Short mmCIF file of C-alpha atoms in Angstrom, two decimals:
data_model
loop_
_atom_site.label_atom_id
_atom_site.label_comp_id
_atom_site.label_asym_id
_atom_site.label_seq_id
_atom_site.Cartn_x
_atom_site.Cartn_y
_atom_site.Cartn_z
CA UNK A 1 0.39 79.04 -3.80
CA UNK A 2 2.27 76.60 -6.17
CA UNK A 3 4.57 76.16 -3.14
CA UNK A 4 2.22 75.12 -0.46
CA UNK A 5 0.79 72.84 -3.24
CA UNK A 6 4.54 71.44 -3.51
CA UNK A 7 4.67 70.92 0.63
CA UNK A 8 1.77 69.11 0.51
CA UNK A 9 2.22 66.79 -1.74
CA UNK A 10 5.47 65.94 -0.48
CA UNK A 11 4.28 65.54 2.88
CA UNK A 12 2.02 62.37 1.57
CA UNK A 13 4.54 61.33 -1.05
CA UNK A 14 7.28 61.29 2.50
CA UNK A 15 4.53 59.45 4.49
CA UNK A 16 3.35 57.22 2.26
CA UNK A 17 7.28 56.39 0.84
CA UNK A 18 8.39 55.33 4.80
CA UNK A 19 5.26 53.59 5.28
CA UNK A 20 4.85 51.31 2.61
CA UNK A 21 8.24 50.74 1.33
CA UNK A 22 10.54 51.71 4.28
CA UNK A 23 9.36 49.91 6.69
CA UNK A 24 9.00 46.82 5.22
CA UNK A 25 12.61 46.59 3.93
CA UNK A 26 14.86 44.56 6.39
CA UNK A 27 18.73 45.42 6.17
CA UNK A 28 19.81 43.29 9.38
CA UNK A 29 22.24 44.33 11.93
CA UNK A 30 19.28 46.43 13.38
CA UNK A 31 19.28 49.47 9.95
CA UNK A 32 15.99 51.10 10.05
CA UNK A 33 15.64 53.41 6.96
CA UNK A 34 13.90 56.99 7.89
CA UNK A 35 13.84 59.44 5.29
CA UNK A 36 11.19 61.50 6.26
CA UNK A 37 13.52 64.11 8.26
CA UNK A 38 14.32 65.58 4.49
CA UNK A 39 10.96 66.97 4.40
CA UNK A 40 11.31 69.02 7.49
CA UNK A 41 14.79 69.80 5.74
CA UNK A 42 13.06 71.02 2.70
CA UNK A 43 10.47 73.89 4.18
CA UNK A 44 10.81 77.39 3.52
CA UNK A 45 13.73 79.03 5.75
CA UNK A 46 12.11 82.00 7.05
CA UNK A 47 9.22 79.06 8.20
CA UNK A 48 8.43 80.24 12.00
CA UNK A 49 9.42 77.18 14.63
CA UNK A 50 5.76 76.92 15.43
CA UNK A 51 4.45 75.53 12.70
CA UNK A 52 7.62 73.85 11.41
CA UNK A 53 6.75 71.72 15.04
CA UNK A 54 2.87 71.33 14.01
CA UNK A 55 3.61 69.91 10.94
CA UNK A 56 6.31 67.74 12.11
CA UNK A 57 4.24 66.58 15.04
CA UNK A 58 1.27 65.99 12.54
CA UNK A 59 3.80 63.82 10.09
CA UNK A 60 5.03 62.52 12.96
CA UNK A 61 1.46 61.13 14.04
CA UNK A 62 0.41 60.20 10.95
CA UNK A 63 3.67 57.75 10.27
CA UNK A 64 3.04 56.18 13.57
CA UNK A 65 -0.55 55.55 13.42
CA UNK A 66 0.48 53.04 10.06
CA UNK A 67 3.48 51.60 11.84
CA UNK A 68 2.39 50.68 15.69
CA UNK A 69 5.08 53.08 16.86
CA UNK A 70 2.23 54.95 18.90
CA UNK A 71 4.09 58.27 19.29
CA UNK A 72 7.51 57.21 18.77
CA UNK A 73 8.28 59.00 14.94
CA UNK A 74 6.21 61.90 16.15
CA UNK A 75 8.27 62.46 19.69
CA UNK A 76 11.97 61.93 17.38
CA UNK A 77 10.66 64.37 13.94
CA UNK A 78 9.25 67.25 16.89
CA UNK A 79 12.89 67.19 17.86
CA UNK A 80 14.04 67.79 14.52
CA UNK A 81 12.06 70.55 13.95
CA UNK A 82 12.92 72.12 17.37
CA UNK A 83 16.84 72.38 16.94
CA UNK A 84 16.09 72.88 12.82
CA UNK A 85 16.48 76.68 13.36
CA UNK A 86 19.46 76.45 16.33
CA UNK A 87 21.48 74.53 13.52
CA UNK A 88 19.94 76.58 10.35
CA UNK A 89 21.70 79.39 12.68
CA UNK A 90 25.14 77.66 13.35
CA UNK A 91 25.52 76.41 10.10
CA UNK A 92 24.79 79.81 8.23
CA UNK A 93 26.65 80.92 4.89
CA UNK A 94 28.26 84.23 5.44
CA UNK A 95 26.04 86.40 3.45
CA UNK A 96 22.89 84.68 5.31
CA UNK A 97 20.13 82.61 4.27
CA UNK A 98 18.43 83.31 0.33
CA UNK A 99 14.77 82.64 1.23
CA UNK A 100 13.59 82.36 -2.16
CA UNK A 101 15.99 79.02 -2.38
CA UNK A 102 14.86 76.09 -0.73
CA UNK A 103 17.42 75.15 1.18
CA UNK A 104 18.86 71.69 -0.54
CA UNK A 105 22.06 69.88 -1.84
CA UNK A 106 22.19 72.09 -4.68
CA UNK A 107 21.53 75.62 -3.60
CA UNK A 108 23.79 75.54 -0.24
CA UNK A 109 26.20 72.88 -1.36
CA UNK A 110 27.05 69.48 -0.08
CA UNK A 111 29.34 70.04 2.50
CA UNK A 112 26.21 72.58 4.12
CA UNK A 113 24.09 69.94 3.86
CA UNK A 114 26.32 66.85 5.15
CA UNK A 115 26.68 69.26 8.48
CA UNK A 116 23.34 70.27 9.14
CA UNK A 117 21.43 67.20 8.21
CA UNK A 118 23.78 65.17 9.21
CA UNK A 119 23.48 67.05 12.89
CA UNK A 120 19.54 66.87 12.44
CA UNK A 121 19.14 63.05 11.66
CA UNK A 122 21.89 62.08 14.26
CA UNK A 123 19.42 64.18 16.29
CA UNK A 124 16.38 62.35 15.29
CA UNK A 125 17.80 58.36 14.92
CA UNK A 126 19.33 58.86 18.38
CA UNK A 127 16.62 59.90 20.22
CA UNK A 128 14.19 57.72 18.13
CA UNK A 129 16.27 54.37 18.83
CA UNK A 130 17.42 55.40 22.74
CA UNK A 131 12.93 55.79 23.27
CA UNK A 132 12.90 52.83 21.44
CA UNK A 133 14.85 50.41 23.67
CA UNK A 134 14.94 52.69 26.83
CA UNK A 135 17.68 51.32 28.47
CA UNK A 136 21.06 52.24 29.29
CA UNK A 137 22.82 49.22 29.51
CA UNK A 138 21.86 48.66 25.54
CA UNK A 139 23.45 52.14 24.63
CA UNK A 140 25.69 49.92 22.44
CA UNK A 141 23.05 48.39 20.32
CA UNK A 142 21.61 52.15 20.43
CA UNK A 143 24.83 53.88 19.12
CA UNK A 144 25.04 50.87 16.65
CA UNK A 145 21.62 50.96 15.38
CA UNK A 146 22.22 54.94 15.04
CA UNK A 147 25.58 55.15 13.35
CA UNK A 148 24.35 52.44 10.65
CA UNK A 149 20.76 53.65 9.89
CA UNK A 150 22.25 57.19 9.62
CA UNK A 151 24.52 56.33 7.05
CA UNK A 152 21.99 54.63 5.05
CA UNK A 153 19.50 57.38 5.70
CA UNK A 154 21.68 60.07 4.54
CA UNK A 155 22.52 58.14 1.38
CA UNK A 156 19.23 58.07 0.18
CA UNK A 157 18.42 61.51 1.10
CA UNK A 158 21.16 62.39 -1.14
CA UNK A 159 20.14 60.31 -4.12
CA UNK A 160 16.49 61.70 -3.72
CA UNK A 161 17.42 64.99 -4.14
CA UNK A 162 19.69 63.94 -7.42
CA UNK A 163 16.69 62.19 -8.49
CA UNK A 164 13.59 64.57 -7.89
CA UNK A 165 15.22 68.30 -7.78
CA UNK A 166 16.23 70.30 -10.65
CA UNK A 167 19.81 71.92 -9.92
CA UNK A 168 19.56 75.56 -9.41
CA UNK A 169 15.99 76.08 -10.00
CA UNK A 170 14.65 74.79 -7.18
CA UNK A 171 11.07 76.13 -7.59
CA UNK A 172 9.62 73.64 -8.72
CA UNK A 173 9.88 69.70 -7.58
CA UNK B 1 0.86 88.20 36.05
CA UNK B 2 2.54 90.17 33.56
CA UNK B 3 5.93 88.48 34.67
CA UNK B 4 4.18 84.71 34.10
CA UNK B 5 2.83 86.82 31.09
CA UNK B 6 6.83 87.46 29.95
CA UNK B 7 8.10 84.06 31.16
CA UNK B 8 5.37 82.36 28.43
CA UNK B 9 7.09 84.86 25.94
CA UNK B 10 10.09 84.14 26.31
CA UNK B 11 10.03 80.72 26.29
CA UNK B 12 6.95 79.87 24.33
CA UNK B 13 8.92 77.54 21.65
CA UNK B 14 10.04 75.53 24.37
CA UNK B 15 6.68 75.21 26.06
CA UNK B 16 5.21 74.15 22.89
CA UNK B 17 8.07 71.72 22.14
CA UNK B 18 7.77 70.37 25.78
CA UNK B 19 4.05 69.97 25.02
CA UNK B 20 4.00 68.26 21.95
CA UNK B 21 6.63 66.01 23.52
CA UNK B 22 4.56 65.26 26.45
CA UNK B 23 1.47 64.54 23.94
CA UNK B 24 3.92 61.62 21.83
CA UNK B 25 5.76 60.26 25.09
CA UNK B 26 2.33 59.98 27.08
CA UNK B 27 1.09 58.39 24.02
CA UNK B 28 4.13 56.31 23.19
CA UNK B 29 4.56 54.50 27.12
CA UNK B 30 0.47 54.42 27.99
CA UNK B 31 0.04 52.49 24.43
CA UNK B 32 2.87 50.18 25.23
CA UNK B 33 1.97 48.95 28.25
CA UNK B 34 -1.79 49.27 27.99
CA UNK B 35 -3.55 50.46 24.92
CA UNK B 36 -6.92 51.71 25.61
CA UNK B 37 -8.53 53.19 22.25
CA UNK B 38 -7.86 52.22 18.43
CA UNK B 39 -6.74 55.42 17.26
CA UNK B 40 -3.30 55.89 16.67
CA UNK B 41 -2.91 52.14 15.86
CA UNK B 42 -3.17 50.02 12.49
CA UNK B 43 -6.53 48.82 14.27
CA UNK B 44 -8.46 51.87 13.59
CA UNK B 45 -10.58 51.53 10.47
CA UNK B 46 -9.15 53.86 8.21
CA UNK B 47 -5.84 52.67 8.82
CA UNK B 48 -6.74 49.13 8.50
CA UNK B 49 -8.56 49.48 5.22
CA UNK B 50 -5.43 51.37 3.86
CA UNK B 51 -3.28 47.54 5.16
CA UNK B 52 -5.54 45.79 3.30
CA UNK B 53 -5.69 47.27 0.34
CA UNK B 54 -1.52 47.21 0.98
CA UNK B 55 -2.33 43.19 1.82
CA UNK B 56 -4.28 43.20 -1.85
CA UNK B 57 -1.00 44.28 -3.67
CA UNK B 58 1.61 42.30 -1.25
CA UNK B 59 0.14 39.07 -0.51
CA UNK B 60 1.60 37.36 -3.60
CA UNK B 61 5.03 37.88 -2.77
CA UNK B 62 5.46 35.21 -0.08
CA UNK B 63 2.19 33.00 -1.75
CA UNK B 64 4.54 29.81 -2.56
CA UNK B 65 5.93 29.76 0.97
CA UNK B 66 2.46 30.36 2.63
CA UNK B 67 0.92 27.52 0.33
CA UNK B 68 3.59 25.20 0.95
CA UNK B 69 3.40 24.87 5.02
CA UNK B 70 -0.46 24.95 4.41
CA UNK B 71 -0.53 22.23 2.39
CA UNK B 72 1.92 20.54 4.64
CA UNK B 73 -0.50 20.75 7.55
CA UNK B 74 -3.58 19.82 5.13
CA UNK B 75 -1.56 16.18 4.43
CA UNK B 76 -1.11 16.01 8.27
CA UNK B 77 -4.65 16.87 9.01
CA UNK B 78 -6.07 14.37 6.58
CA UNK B 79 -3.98 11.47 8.19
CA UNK B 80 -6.53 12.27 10.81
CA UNK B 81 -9.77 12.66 9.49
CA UNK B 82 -12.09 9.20 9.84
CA UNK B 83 -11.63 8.27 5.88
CA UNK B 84 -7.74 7.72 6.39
CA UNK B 85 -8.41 5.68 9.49
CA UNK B 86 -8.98 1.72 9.00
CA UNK B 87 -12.62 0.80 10.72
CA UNK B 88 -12.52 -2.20 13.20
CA UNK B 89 -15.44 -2.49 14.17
CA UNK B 90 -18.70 -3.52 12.35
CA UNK B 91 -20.44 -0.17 13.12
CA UNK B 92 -22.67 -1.18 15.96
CA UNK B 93 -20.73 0.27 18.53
CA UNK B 94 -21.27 3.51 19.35
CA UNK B 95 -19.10 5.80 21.27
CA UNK B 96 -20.78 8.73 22.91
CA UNK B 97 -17.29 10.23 23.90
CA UNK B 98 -17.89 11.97 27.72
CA UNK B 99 -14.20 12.22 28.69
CA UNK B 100 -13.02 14.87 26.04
CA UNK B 101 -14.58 18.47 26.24
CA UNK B 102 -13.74 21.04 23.55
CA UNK B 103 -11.06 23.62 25.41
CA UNK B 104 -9.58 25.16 22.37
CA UNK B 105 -11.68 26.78 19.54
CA UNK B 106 -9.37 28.49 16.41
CA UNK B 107 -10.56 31.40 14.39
CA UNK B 108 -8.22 32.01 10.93
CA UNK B 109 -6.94 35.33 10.57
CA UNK B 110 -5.12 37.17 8.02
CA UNK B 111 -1.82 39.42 9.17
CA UNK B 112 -2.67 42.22 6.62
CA UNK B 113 0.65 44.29 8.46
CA UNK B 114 3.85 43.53 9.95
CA UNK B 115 7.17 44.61 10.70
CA UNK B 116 10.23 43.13 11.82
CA UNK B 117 13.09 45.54 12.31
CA UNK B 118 11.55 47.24 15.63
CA UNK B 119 13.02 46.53 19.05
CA UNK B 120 9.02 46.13 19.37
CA UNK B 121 7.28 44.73 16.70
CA UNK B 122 3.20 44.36 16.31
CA UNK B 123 1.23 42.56 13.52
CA UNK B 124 -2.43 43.78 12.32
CA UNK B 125 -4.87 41.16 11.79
CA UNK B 126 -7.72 41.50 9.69
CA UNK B 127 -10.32 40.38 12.21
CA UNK B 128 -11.19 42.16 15.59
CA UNK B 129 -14.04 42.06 18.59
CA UNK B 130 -16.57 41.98 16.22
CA UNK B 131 -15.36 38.19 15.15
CA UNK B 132 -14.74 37.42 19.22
CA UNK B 133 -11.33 38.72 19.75
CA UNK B 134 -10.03 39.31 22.70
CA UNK B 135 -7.04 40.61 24.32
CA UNK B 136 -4.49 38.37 25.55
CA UNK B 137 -5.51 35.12 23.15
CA UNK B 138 -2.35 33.53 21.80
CA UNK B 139 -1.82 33.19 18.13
CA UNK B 140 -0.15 30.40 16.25
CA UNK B 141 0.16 29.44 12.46
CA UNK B 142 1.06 26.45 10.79
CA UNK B 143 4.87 26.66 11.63
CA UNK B 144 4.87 27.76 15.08
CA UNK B 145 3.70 30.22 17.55
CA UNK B 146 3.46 34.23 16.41
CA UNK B 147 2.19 36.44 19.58
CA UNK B 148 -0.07 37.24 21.87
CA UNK B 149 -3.50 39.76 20.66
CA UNK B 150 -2.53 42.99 22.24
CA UNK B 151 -5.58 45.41 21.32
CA UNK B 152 -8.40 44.85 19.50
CA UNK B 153 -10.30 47.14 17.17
CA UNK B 154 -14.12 46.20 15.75
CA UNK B 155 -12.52 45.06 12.65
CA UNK B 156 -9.17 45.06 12.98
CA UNK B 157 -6.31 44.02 16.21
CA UNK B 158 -3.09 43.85 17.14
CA UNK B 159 -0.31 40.87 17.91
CA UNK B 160 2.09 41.40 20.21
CA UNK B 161 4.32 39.12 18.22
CA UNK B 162 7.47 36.86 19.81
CA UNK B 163 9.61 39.72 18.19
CA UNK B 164 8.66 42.18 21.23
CA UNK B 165 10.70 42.55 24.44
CA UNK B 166 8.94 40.22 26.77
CA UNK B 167 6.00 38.57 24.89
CA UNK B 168 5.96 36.35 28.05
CA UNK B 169 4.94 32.78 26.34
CA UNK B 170 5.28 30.07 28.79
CA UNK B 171 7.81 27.62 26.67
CA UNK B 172 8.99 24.51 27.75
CA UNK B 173 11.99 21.99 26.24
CA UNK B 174 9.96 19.38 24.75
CA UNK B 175 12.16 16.27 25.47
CA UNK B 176 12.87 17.37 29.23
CA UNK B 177 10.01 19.50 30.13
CA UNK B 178 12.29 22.65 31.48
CA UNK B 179 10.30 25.39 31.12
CA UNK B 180 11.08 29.57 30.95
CA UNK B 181 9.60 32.70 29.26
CA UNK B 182 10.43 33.57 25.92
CA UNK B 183 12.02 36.70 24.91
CA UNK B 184 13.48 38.95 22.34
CA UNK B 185 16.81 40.75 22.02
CA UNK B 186 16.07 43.04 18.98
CA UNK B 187 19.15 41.83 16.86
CA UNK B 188 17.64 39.08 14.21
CA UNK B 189 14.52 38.14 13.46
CA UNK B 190 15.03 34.58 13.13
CA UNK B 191 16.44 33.79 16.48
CA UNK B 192 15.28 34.40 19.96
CA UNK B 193 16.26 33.75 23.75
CA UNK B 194 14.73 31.21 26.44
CA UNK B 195 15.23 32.17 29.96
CA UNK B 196 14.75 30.72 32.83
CA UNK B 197 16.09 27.37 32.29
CA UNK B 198 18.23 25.98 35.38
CA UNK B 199 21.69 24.88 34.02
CA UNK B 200 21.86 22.04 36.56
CA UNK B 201 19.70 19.76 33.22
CA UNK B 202 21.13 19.38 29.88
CA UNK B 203 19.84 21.26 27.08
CA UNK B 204 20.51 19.25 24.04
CA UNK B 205 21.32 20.88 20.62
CA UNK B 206 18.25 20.80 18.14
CA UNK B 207 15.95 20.20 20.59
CA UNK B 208 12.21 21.00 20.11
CA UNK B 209 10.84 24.06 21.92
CA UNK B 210 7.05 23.90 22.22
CA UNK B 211 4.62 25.88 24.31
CA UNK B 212 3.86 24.88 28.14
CA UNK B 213 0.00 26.21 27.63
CA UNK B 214 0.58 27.71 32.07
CA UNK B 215 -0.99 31.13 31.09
CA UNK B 216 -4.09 29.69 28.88
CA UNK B 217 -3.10 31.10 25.85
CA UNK B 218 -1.78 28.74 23.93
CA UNK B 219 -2.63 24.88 24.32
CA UNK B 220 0.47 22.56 25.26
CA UNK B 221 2.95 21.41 22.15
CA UNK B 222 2.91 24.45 19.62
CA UNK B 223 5.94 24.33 18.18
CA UNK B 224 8.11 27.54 18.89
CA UNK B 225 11.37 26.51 17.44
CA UNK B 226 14.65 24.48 18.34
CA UNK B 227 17.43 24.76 20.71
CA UNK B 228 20.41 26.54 18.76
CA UNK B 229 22.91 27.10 21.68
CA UNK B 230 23.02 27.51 25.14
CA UNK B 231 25.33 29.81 27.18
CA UNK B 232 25.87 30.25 30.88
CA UNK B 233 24.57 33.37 32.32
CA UNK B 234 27.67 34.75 34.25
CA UNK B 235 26.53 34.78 38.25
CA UNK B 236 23.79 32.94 37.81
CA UNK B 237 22.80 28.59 37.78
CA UNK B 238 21.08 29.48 34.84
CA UNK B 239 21.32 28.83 30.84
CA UNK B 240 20.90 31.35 28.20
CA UNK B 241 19.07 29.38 25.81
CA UNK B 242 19.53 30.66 22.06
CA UNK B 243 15.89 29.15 20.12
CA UNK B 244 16.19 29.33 16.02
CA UNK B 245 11.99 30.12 15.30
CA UNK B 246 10.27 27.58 13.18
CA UNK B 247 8.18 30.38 12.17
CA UNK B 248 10.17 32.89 9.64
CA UNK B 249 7.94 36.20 10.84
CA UNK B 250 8.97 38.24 8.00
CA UNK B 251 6.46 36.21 5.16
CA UNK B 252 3.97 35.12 7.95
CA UNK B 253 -0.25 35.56 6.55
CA UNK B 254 -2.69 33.32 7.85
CA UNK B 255 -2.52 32.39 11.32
CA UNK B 256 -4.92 30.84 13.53
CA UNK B 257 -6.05 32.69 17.13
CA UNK B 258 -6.68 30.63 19.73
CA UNK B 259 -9.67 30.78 21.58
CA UNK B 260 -9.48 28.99 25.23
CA UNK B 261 -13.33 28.54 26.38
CA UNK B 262 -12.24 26.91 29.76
CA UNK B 263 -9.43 30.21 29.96
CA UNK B 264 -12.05 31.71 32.73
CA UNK B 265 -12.85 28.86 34.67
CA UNK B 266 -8.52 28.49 35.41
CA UNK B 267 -8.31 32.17 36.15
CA UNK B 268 -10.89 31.62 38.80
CA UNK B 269 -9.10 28.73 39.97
CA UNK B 270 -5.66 30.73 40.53
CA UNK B 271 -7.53 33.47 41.94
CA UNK B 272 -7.35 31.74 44.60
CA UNK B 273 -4.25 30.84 45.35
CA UNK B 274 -2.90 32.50 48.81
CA UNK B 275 -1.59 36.07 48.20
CA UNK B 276 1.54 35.32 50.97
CA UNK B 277 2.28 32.32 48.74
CA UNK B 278 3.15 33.96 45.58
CA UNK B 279 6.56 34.94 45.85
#
């Protein structure tokens, strides 16, 4: 129970986060900061692929109805959560998956999670940038926009999870 | 039927993904090009209640900036008004002026949401069709010109603002009188492009960009920004006019929308221009 509770909250605390403070902060040379990708990160492992895409597609929504995206954020997240379990699968410690650990920095390592989020926001900031300008003679910009924003994405991710998560006892937030 | 049965089975994930997709992407290009309800958008009323109580806690961060260029246009207004003017005559003449009709009516507005970072970037004012907004009316604040109204809600709409692909503002060169379209490459927020110009004229350096008021939006001379450079597009006799913005669109608040009452009567007029005459 205590775990849905923990979800749910962070699903507000993630949309509320990228709408009112993300969005409005302005690195130049085309960064766009999108953290929200961690939450999709953070569910349950054994979490069936239909309703890791509802809620994603329902996050999604929700982020673009504050941010005049009009489907964008919920297109690029529903990605996210589609290849979360192809890469959950290719990325797999020998021994398998411990479902009662969330799957963070701290209980798979750093180097687990620099490959598969690092695969899953690549995922996301790609295909939410190349919707966003839709055109192949800007792939440039696109590839530019991507490489940047994913570094800075990635390095908050990281310093949330140093922030908010206890090491090793992950059960709580 | 129990092989369509097996193929939705087997690749039921992928059906759902391709669903949901379909759901955001229909959503995503219909709401670009034409948005037809207020869900979904900062317009709708929950959303725009949540803005302005956002708008409560952020408005004092740009406040100094915003009351500056008000009271800039206040001490240009008042030069204006009949107090500041020196009366010549005794009083007994009366003017009942004939030759100058109202065209232009302005209705203040508050941006209570904006980004800037986009490749397509829309602004949420805190007034909608209840107040007499439209789609398509230009909006302007003291600096310079900020977008077009894209949607409107009851209470709340949306600017297309000059930081969207093709905002398509009719601007002109003030000194010369070239005109183009204005547009926007996504890179930085304070500078955008001016197309259109033939680069048999001279485009001189700091020049004023203003609006050409050709679409009805916007009424002639609204400042848009100046000339920074100008580079030859490569195959073509045209310029590639770099504009600095007057307007800096990341602290922007109160603007002005512009409301053109003769905007009807011109549309009529065009209507009926020749169909094998345009282009």
């Amino acid at each position: 129970m205590s775990q849905i509770a923990k979800h749910i909250l962070r699903f507000f605390l993630f949309f509320l986060v990228q709408v009112l403070v993300l969005n409005q902060i302005e690195l130049g040379m085309g960064i766009q900061i999108m953290i929200y990708p961690l939450f999709i990160l953070l569910l349950p492992v054994d979490m069936n692929v239909f309703s890791l895409m509802l809620v994603s597609f329902a996050l999604g929504l929700c982020i673009d109805a504050l941010s005049n995206t009009f489907g964008l954020h919920a297109s690029s997240l529903l990605a996210v959560a589609y290849f979360r379990p192809i890469i959950f699968k290719l990325f797999a410690p020998r021994d398998g998956y411990d479902i009662l650990f969330e799957p963070n920095i701290f209980t798979l390592g750093t180097v687990w999670f620099l490959k598969t989020f690092g695969l899953l926001i690549v995922i996301h900031h790609f295909w939410f940038f190349m919707l966003e300008m839709f055109k192949l003679n800007e792939i440039i910009f696109v590839l530019q926009k991507t490489g940047l924003s994913l570094v800075v994405s990635i390095l908050i991710c990281i310093l949330l999870q140093y922030l908010f998560l206890r090491k090793r006892n992950s059960n709580e937030v | 039927m129990r092989n369509f049965l097996a193929f939705i089975r087997r690749f039921r994930v992928l059906l759902l993904f391709a669903l949901l997709q379909g759901i955001a992407l229909s959503l995503y290009f219909t709401f670009l090009s034409f948005p037809r309800s207020q869900y979904m958008t900062t317009t709708s009323t929950l959303s725009g209640s949540f803005f302005e109580w956002k708008h409560g806690v952020t408005q004092f961060f740009a406040l100094e900036e915003n009351n500056n260029s008000l009271q800039k246009e206040n001490a240009l207004l008042k030069t204006q008004t009949i107090e500041s003017l020196f009366r010549l005559d005794n009083g007994l003449v009366k003017v009942n002026d004939t030759l100058h009709k109202v065209q232009y009516e302005f209705i203040p507005a508050k941006v209570i949401n904006s980004t800037h970072t986009k490749r397509n970037n829309f602004f949420t004012l805190n007034i909608g069709s209840e107040q007499g907004i439209k789609r398509n009316m230009g909006v302007y604040s003291s600096n310079g010109v900020v977008g077009v109204i894209h949607f409107s809600g009851p209470k709340y709409s949306i600017v297309k603002s000059c930081l969207t692909e093709k905002v398509n503002i009719a601007v002109m060169i003030e000194s010369t009188g070239e005109h183009g379209f204005l547009e926007w490459d996504g890179k930085d927020s304070r500078r955008g492009t001016l197309t259109g110009i033939s680069n048999d004229s001279k485009v001189v350096k700091w020049s004023k960009v203003v609006t050409r008021g050709a679409a009805g939006f916007f009424p002639a001379g609204i400042a848009v920004g100046k000339v920074e450079k100008a580079t030859v597009v490569e195959g073509m006799p045209l310029w590639n006019v770099t504009i600095l913005f007057s307007e800096n669109y990341r602290t922007v608040q109160r603007v002005y929308v512009i409301k053109n009452l003769l905007k009807d009567e011109q549309d009529d007029a065009e209507s009926h221009i020749p169909a094998d005459v345009v282009q």
